[in-house]
mmCIF file of C-alpha atoms in Angstrom:
data_model
loop_
_atom_site.group_PDB
_atom_site.id
_atom_site.type_symbol
_atom_site.label_atom_id
_atom_site.label_comp_id
_atom_site.label_asym_id
_atom_site.label_seq_id
_atom_site.Cartn_x
_atom_site.Cartn_y
_atom_site.Cartn_z
ATOM 1 C CA UNK A 449 27.177 165.265 -10.264
ATOM 2 C CA UNK A 450 28.672 167.291 -13.273
ATOM 3 C CA UNK A 451 31.077 169.534 -12.500
ATOM 4 C CA UNK A 452 32.546 172.713 -14.274
ATOM 5 C CA UNK A 453 36.284 172.257 -14.988
ATOM 6 C CA UNK A 454 38.224 175.502 -15.830
ATOM 7 C CA UNK A 455 41.401 174.748 -18.016
ATOM 8 C CA UNK A 456 44.032 177.242 -18.502
ATOM 9 C CA UNK A 457 47.189 175.054 -19.642
ATOM 10 C CA UNK A 458 47.734 176.472 -23.168
ATOM 11 C CA UNK A 459 48.506 173.200 -25.035
ATOM 12 C CA UNK A 460 45.220 171.545 -23.776
ATOM 13 C CA UNK A 461 42.488 172.330 -26.137
ATOM 14 C CA UNK A 462 38.776 171.495 -27.126
ATOM 15 C CA UNK A 463 37.909 168.003 -28.002
ATOM 16 C CA UNK A 464 41.536 166.887 -27.407
ATOM 17 C CA UNK A 465 42.320 163.956 -25.670
ATOM 18 C CA UNK A 466 41.977 165.627 -22.076
ATOM 19 C CA UNK A 467 38.783 167.433 -22.770
ATOM 20 C CA UNK A 468 37.183 164.341 -24.133
ATOM 21 C CA UNK A 469 38.465 162.380 -21.053
ATOM 22 C CA UNK A 470 36.871 164.791 -18.957
ATOM 23 C CA UNK A 471 33.781 165.457 -20.583
ATOM 24 C CA UNK A 472 33.604 161.354 -20.754
ATOM 25 C CA UNK A 473 33.477 161.235 -16.951
ATOM 26 C CA UNK A 474 30.570 163.693 -17.019
ATOM 27 C CA UNK A 475 31.832 166.826 -16.513
ATOM 28 C CA UNK A 476 31.718 170.345 -18.268
ATOM 29 C CA UNK A 477 34.722 171.616 -19.371
ATOM 30 C CA UNK A 478 35.629 175.779 -20.027
ATOM 31 C CA UNK A 479 38.884 176.671 -21.774
ATOM 32 C CA UNK A 480 40.812 180.109 -20.959
ATOM 33 C CA UNK A 481 44.506 179.605 -22.292
ATOM 34 C CA UNK A 482 47.145 181.700 -20.686
ATOM 35 C CA UNK A 483 49.362 182.955 -23.224
ATOM 36 C CA UNK A 484 51.960 185.603 -21.812
ATOM 37 C CA UNK A 485 50.776 187.615 -18.687
ATOM 38 C CA UNK A 486 46.987 187.375 -17.139
ATOM 39 C CA UNK A 487 45.733 189.881 -15.148
ATOM 40 C CA UNK A 488 44.692 187.682 -11.723
ATOM 41 C CA UNK A 489 41.538 189.436 -11.597
ATOM 42 C CA UNK A 490 40.615 187.735 -14.819
ATOM 43 C CA UNK A 491 41.684 184.507 -13.798
ATOM 44 C CA UNK A 492 39.883 184.635 -10.321
ATOM 45 C CA UNK A 493 36.685 185.612 -12.410
ATOM 46 C CA UNK A 494 37.320 182.592 -14.649
ATOM 47 C CA UNK A 495 37.445 180.481 -11.562
ATOM 48 C CA UNK A 496 33.926 181.102 -10.307
ATOM 49 C CA UNK A 497 31.858 178.521 -10.495
ATOM 50 C CA UNK A 498 34.207 176.436 -11.042
ATOM 51 C CA UNK A 499 34.541 173.322 -8.809
ATOM 52 C CA UNK A 500 38.063 172.184 -10.227
ATOM 53 C CA UNK A 501 40.942 173.388 -12.621
ATOM 54 C CA UNK A 502 43.546 172.428 -14.787
ATOM 55 C CA UNK A 503 46.576 174.887 -14.174
ATOM 56 C CA UNK A 504 49.686 174.880 -15.865
ATOM 57 C CA UNK A 505 52.465 177.470 -14.114
ATOM 58 C CA UNK A 506 49.951 180.381 -13.707
ATOM 59 C CA UNK A 507 50.513 181.800 -10.325
ATOM 60 C CA UNK A 508 47.567 180.658 -7.924
ATOM 61 C CA UNK A 509 47.889 183.496 -5.270
ATOM 62 C CA UNK A 510 45.954 183.321 -1.822
ATOM 63 C CA UNK A 511 44.034 186.413 -3.533
ATOM 64 C CA UNK A 512 43.073 184.599 -6.331
ATOM 65 C CA UNK A 513 41.799 181.415 -4.577
ATOM 66 C CA UNK A 514 40.069 183.591 -1.811
ATOM 67 C CA UNK A 515 38.002 184.795 -4.712
ATOM 68 C CA UNK A 516 37.349 181.551 -6.359
ATOM 69 C CA UNK A 517 34.720 180.525 -3.743
ATOM 70 C CA UNK A 518 33.103 178.238 -5.942
ATOM 71 C CA UNK A 519 36.540 175.917 -6.420
ATOM 72 C CA UNK A 520 36.481 172.957 -4.189
ATOM 73 C CA UNK A 521 39.557 171.323 -5.936
ATOM 74 C CA UNK A 522 42.663 172.409 -7.657
ATOM 75 C CA UNK A 523 44.829 169.935 -9.817
ATOM 76 C CA UNK A 524 48.044 171.272 -11.522
ATOM 77 C CA UNK A 525 49.984 169.575 -14.430
ATOM 78 C CA UNK A 526 52.863 171.500 -13.330
ATOM 79 C CA UNK A 527 54.399 171.623 -16.887
ATOM 80 C CA UNK A 528 55.683 175.008 -17.759
ATOM 81 C CA UNK A 529 54.520 177.186 -20.253
ATOM 82 C CA UNK A 530 56.334 177.249 -23.752
ATOM 83 C CA UNK A 531 59.257 179.239 -23.707
ATOM 84 C CA UNK A 532 61.986 180.360 -26.210
ATOM 85 C CA UNK A 533 65.144 178.359 -25.660
ATOM 86 C CA UNK A 534 68.526 180.325 -24.225
ATOM 87 C CA UNK A 535 69.862 181.923 -27.505
ATOM 88 C CA UNK A 536 72.750 183.038 -25.617
ATOM 89 C CA UNK A 537 74.146 179.296 -25.576
ATOM 90 C CA UNK A 538 75.376 176.901 -28.786
ATOM 91 C CA UNK A 539 72.246 175.353 -29.294
ATOM 92 C CA UNK A 540 71.566 173.551 -33.139
ATOM 93 C CA UNK A 541 68.609 172.830 -34.784
ATOM 94 C CA UNK A 542 66.327 175.032 -32.760
ATOM 95 C CA UNK A 543 63.202 177.148 -34.014
ATOM 96 C CA UNK A 544 61.595 179.826 -31.837
ATOM 97 C CA UNK A 545 59.306 177.601 -29.530
ATOM 98 C CA UNK A 546 59.189 174.436 -27.961
ATOM 99 C CA UNK A 547 58.785 172.318 -30.945
ATOM 100 C CA UNK A 548 57.426 168.489 -30.092
ATOM 101 C CA UNK A 549 60.332 165.900 -29.965
ATOM 102 C CA UNK A 550 60.488 162.254 -29.531
ATOM 103 C CA UNK A 551 61.539 160.382 -26.292
ATOM 104 C CA UNK A 552 63.835 157.519 -26.290
ATOM 105 C CA UNK A 553 62.698 153.992 -25.206
ATOM 106 C CA UNK A 554 63.734 150.682 -25.646
ATOM 107 C CA UNK A 555 66.751 151.160 -24.178
ATOM 108 C CA UNK A 556 68.756 148.859 -21.405
ATOM 109 C CA UNK A 557 68.248 151.292 -18.034
ATOM 110 C CA UNK A 558 70.332 151.234 -15.000
ATOM 111 C CA UNK A 559 70.064 153.761 -12.303
ATOM 112 C CA UNK A 560 71.620 154.606 -9.171
ATOM 113 C CA UNK A 561 69.690 156.339 -5.867
ATOM 114 C CA UNK A 562 70.651 155.791 -2.531
ATOM 115 C CA UNK A 563 67.498 155.936 -0.562
ATOM 116 C CA UNK A 564 66.044 152.575 -2.377
ATOM 117 C CA UNK A 565 62.732 154.715 -3.080
ATOM 118 C CA UNK A 566 62.913 154.093 -6.697
ATOM 119 C CA UNK A 567 63.667 150.554 -6.374
ATOM 120 C CA UNK A 568 60.145 149.941 -4.891
ATOM 121 C CA UNK A 569 58.458 152.047 -7.606
ATOM 122 C CA UNK A 570 60.117 150.356 -10.322
ATOM 123 C CA UNK A 571 58.930 147.089 -8.659
ATOM 124 C CA UNK A 572 55.595 148.128 -8.789
ATOM 125 C CA UNK A 573 55.656 149.701 -12.306
ATOM 126 C CA UNK A 574 57.076 146.461 -13.645
ATOM 127 C CA UNK A 575 59.697 147.856 -15.707
ATOM 128 C CA UNK A 576 62.898 146.147 -16.170
ATOM 129 C CA UNK A 577 65.375 148.242 -14.546
ATOM 130 C CA UNK A 578 68.639 147.068 -12.868
ATOM 131 C CA UNK A 579 69.693 148.966 -9.750
ATOM 132 C CA UNK A 580 73.800 149.835 -9.859
ATOM 133 C CA UNK A 581 75.925 151.913 -7.829
ATOM 134 C CA UNK A 582 77.010 155.151 -9.271
ATOM 135 C CA UNK A 583 80.380 153.959 -10.080
ATOM 136 C CA UNK A 584 79.154 151.530 -12.309
ATOM 137 C CA UNK A 585 76.509 153.370 -13.484
ATOM 138 C CA UNK A 586 79.166 155.999 -14.749
ATOM 139 C CA UNK A 587 81.519 153.536 -16.188
ATOM 140 C CA UNK A 588 78.990 151.633 -17.966
ATOM 141 C CA UNK A 589 76.559 153.981 -19.333
ATOM 142 C CA UNK A 590 76.407 155.454 -23.143
ATOM 143 C CA UNK A 591 73.936 158.131 -21.887
ATOM 144 C CA UNK A 592 74.182 159.301 -17.996
ATOM 145 C CA UNK A 593 70.643 161.252 -17.349
ATOM 146 C CA UNK A 594 70.538 163.360 -14.046
ATOM 147 C CA UNK A 595 67.207 163.578 -12.324
ATOM 148 C CA UNK A 596 68.057 163.782 -8.623
ATOM 149 C CA UNK A 597 67.169 166.891 -6.186
ATOM 150 C CA UNK A 598 70.019 169.468 -5.576
ATOM 151 C CA UNK A 599 70.978 169.219 -2.018
ATOM 152 C CA UNK A 600 74.178 169.793 -0.291
ATOM 153 C CA UNK A 601 74.985 166.338 -0.758
ATOM 154 C CA UNK A 602 74.413 166.106 -4.796
ATOM 155 C CA UNK A 603 75.926 169.567 -5.242
ATOM 156 C CA UNK A 604 78.938 169.208 -7.337
ATOM 157 C CA UNK A 605 78.176 165.136 -7.506
ATOM 158 C CA UNK A 606 79.253 165.130 -11.279
ATOM 159 C CA UNK A 607 82.829 166.600 -11.474
ATOM 160 C CA UNK A 608 86.447 165.429 -12.511
ATOM 161 C CA UNK A 609 86.352 162.408 -10.664
ATOM 162 C CA UNK A 610 82.835 161.124 -12.158
ATOM 163 C CA UNK A 611 83.733 162.215 -15.694
ATOM 164 C CA UNK A 612 87.054 160.305 -15.656
ATOM 165 C CA UNK A 613 84.969 157.239 -14.992
ATOM 166 C CA UNK A 614 82.602 157.827 -17.639
ATOM 167 C CA UNK A 615 83.321 156.483 -21.553
ATOM 168 C CA UNK A 616 85.036 158.276 -24.200
ATOM 169 C CA UNK A 617 81.671 158.373 -25.920
ATOM 170 C CA UNK A 618 79.108 158.975 -23.470
ATOM 171 C CA UNK A 619 76.895 161.909 -23.277
ATOM 172 C CA UNK A 620 75.711 163.506 -20.177
ATOM 173 C CA UNK A 621 72.386 164.540 -19.755
ATOM 174 C CA UNK A 622 71.210 166.819 -17.266
ATOM 175 C CA UNK A 623 67.394 167.901 -16.494
ATOM 176 C CA UNK A 624 67.739 168.194 -12.871
ATOM 177 C CA UNK A 625 69.392 171.114 -11.641
ATOM 178 C CA UNK A 626 72.593 172.892 -12.827
ATOM 179 C CA UNK A 627 74.758 173.077 -9.739
ATOM 180 C CA UNK A 628 74.623 169.150 -9.659
ATOM 181 C CA UNK A 629 77.328 169.321 -12.658
ATOM 182 C CA UNK A 630 80.259 170.981 -12.251
ATOM 183 C CA UNK A 631 80.285 173.242 -15.227
ATOM 184 C CA UNK A 632 84.044 173.874 -15.594
ATOM 185 C CA UNK A 633 84.774 170.299 -15.089
ATOM 186 C CA UNK A 634 82.654 169.286 -17.620
ATOM 187 C CA UNK A 635 83.898 171.679 -20.186
ATOM 188 C CA UNK A 636 87.293 170.464 -19.649
ATOM 189 C CA UNK A 637 86.185 166.779 -20.291
ATOM 190 C CA UNK A 638 84.279 167.687 -23.482
ATOM 191 C CA UNK A 639 87.198 169.654 -24.873
ATOM 192 C CA UNK A 640 89.910 166.719 -23.913
ATOM 193 C CA UNK A 641 87.432 164.011 -25.433
ATOM 194 C CA UNK A 642 87.200 162.537 -22.031
ATOM 195 C CA UNK A 643 83.685 162.039 -22.480
ATOM 196 C CA UNK A 644 81.543 163.184 -25.904
ATOM 197 C CA UNK A 645 79.547 165.860 -25.204
ATOM 198 C CA UNK A 646 76.624 167.004 -22.812
ATOM 199 C CA UNK A 647 72.794 168.389 -23.370
ATOM 200 C CA UNK A 648 71.920 170.589 -20.386
ATOM 201 C CA UNK A 649 68.353 171.663 -19.542
ATOM 202 C CA UNK A 650 69.535 173.752 -16.840
ATOM 203 C CA UNK A 651 72.756 175.331 -15.796
ATOM 204 C CA UNK A 652 74.289 176.983 -12.716
ATOM 205 C CA UNK A 653 73.007 180.379 -13.547
ATOM 206 C CA UNK A 654 69.940 181.310 -15.827
ATOM 207 C CA UNK A 655 70.219 182.487 -18.412
ATOM 208 C CA UNK A 656 73.748 181.228 -19.338
ATOM 209 C CA UNK A 657 76.060 184.283 -18.537
ATOM 210 C CA UNK A 658 78.637 185.428 -20.860
ATOM 211 C CA UNK A 659 81.496 183.993 -18.993
ATOM 212 C CA UNK A 660 80.383 180.668 -18.605
ATOM 213 C CA UNK A 661 82.705 177.718 -19.171
ATOM 214 C CA UNK A 662 80.353 176.045 -21.074
ATOM 215 C CA UNK A 663 80.464 178.642 -24.113
ATOM 216 C CA UNK A 664 82.165 178.084 -27.406
ATOM 217 C CA UNK A 665 82.442 174.043 -26.484
ATOM 218 C CA UNK A 666 81.738 172.090 -29.480
ATOM 219 C CA UNK A 667 79.579 169.066 -28.000
ATOM 220 C CA UNK A 668 78.029 170.817 -25.264
ATOM 221 C CA UNK A 669 74.529 171.915 -25.862
ATOM 222 C CA UNK A 670 72.014 174.191 -23.886
ATOM 223 C CA UNK A 671 68.649 174.575 -23.665
ATOM 224 C CA UNK A 672 66.409 176.854 -21.430
ATOM 225 C CA UNK A 673 64.463 174.386 -19.086
ATOM 226 C CA UNK A 674 62.727 172.976 -22.030
ATOM 227 C CA UNK A 675 63.043 169.176 -21.259
ATOM 228 C CA UNK A 676 59.204 168.585 -20.417
ATOM 229 C CA UNK A 677 58.069 169.810 -23.747
ATOM 230 C CA UNK A 678 57.908 166.826 -25.692
ATOM 231 C CA UNK A 679 54.689 165.702 -27.220
ATOM 232 C CA UNK A 680 54.588 162.595 -25.106
ATOM 233 C CA UNK A 681 55.390 164.648 -21.642
ATOM 234 C CA UNK A 682 52.704 167.036 -22.677
ATOM 235 C CA UNK A 683 50.330 164.231 -23.222
ATOM 236 C CA UNK A 684 51.012 162.193 -20.002
ATOM 237 C CA UNK A 685 51.128 165.522 -17.972
ATOM 238 C CA UNK A 686 47.575 166.618 -19.235
ATOM 239 C CA UNK A 687 45.987 163.005 -19.091
ATOM 240 C CA UNK A 688 47.718 162.295 -15.479
ATOM 241 C CA UNK A 689 46.270 165.836 -14.102
ATOM 242 C CA UNK A 690 42.833 165.128 -15.502
ATOM 243 C CA UNK A 691 42.987 161.622 -14.171
ATOM 244 C CA UNK A 692 43.954 163.415 -10.304
ATOM 245 C CA UNK A 693 41.173 165.964 -10.778
ATOM 246 C CA UNK A 694 38.522 163.291 -11.719
ATOM 247 C CA UNK A 695 39.473 161.020 -8.863
ATOM 248 C CA UNK A 696 39.667 164.457 -6.358
ATOM 249 C CA UNK A 697 35.983 165.164 -7.479
ATOM 250 C CA UNK A 698 35.096 161.622 -6.426
ATOM 251 C CA UNK A 699 36.659 162.109 -3.079
ATOM 252 C CA UNK A 700 39.196 160.205 -3.593
ATOM 253 C CA UNK A 701 42.456 161.876 -4.527
ATOM 254 C CA UNK A 702 45.737 160.145 -5.522
ATOM 255 C CA UNK A 703 48.176 162.360 -4.952
ATOM 256 C CA UNK A 704 46.998 164.999 -2.472
ATOM 257 C CA UNK A 705 49.506 167.568 -1.659
ATOM 258 C CA UNK A 706 49.272 168.636 2.068
ATOM 259 C CA UNK A 707 51.927 170.850 4.147
ATOM 260 C CA UNK A 708 53.754 168.686 6.375
ATOM 261 C CA UNK A 709 53.189 168.701 10.349
ATOM 262 C CA UNK A 710 56.326 169.453 11.436
ATOM 263 C CA UNK A 711 59.602 170.945 9.485
ATOM 264 C CA UNK A 712 61.640 168.823 6.963
ATOM 265 C CA UNK A 713 64.829 169.038 5.251
ATOM 266 C CA UNK A 714 64.104 170.854 1.882
ATOM 267 C CA UNK A 715 66.129 170.633 -1.152
ATOM 268 C CA UNK A 716 68.731 173.535 -1.703
ATOM 269 C CA UNK A 717 67.419 176.337 -3.791
ATOM 270 C CA UNK A 718 69.560 176.297 -7.555
#
């Protein structure tokens, strides 16, 4: 059965890899990229007659969904649209938009995560990654990259004591949530050469306030939530969304999202 698929993600274009994937799977595609703000009525009208859609960060309100009667499944790539970096921060080598970057690979990877879920995911993926305790990870790593959720347990997780454990040449990378890092302790650690520097895609208060301790610290680079905008990440997100869309149209979604039957402890808002 041929289904009409609406694609609104701005970096997905006609006849690109995602478009060809969907058409080879037997579906018709229609592109209506969102650039800037869009009237919800325009989106609702575009969704009429569509059986599925690939949406990035465009709001899908109850009103929009109520008027999209022909749509049976909605798959989202969950990749934010391009935005300008935080110009109030000290950032080197920046242009006006999210230029594609290159992701590091071929490194020796260690991780620390208390629940053990990541261990099972790594084992299934076949990746060569070693689990260590956090203290060992901090002491041995040249790059410490943060990917955990913000909870009361992780708030301020990386502070003065953590930076003392790290190598003098180590770099901290935070693409998770700002409050996981004690920003004043980080600034002090970089100024005193306790660690070499930090690259932050998130901060405690966005945009960076004038009195932030991160300002005017050589070695600390602050971006504006753009970590997911590498060429590799965009390609992977687009193809993953398209694959889930095709699976859902076949009645076999792999990553369906449903509301829990009972309340669960949610991550603490940033």
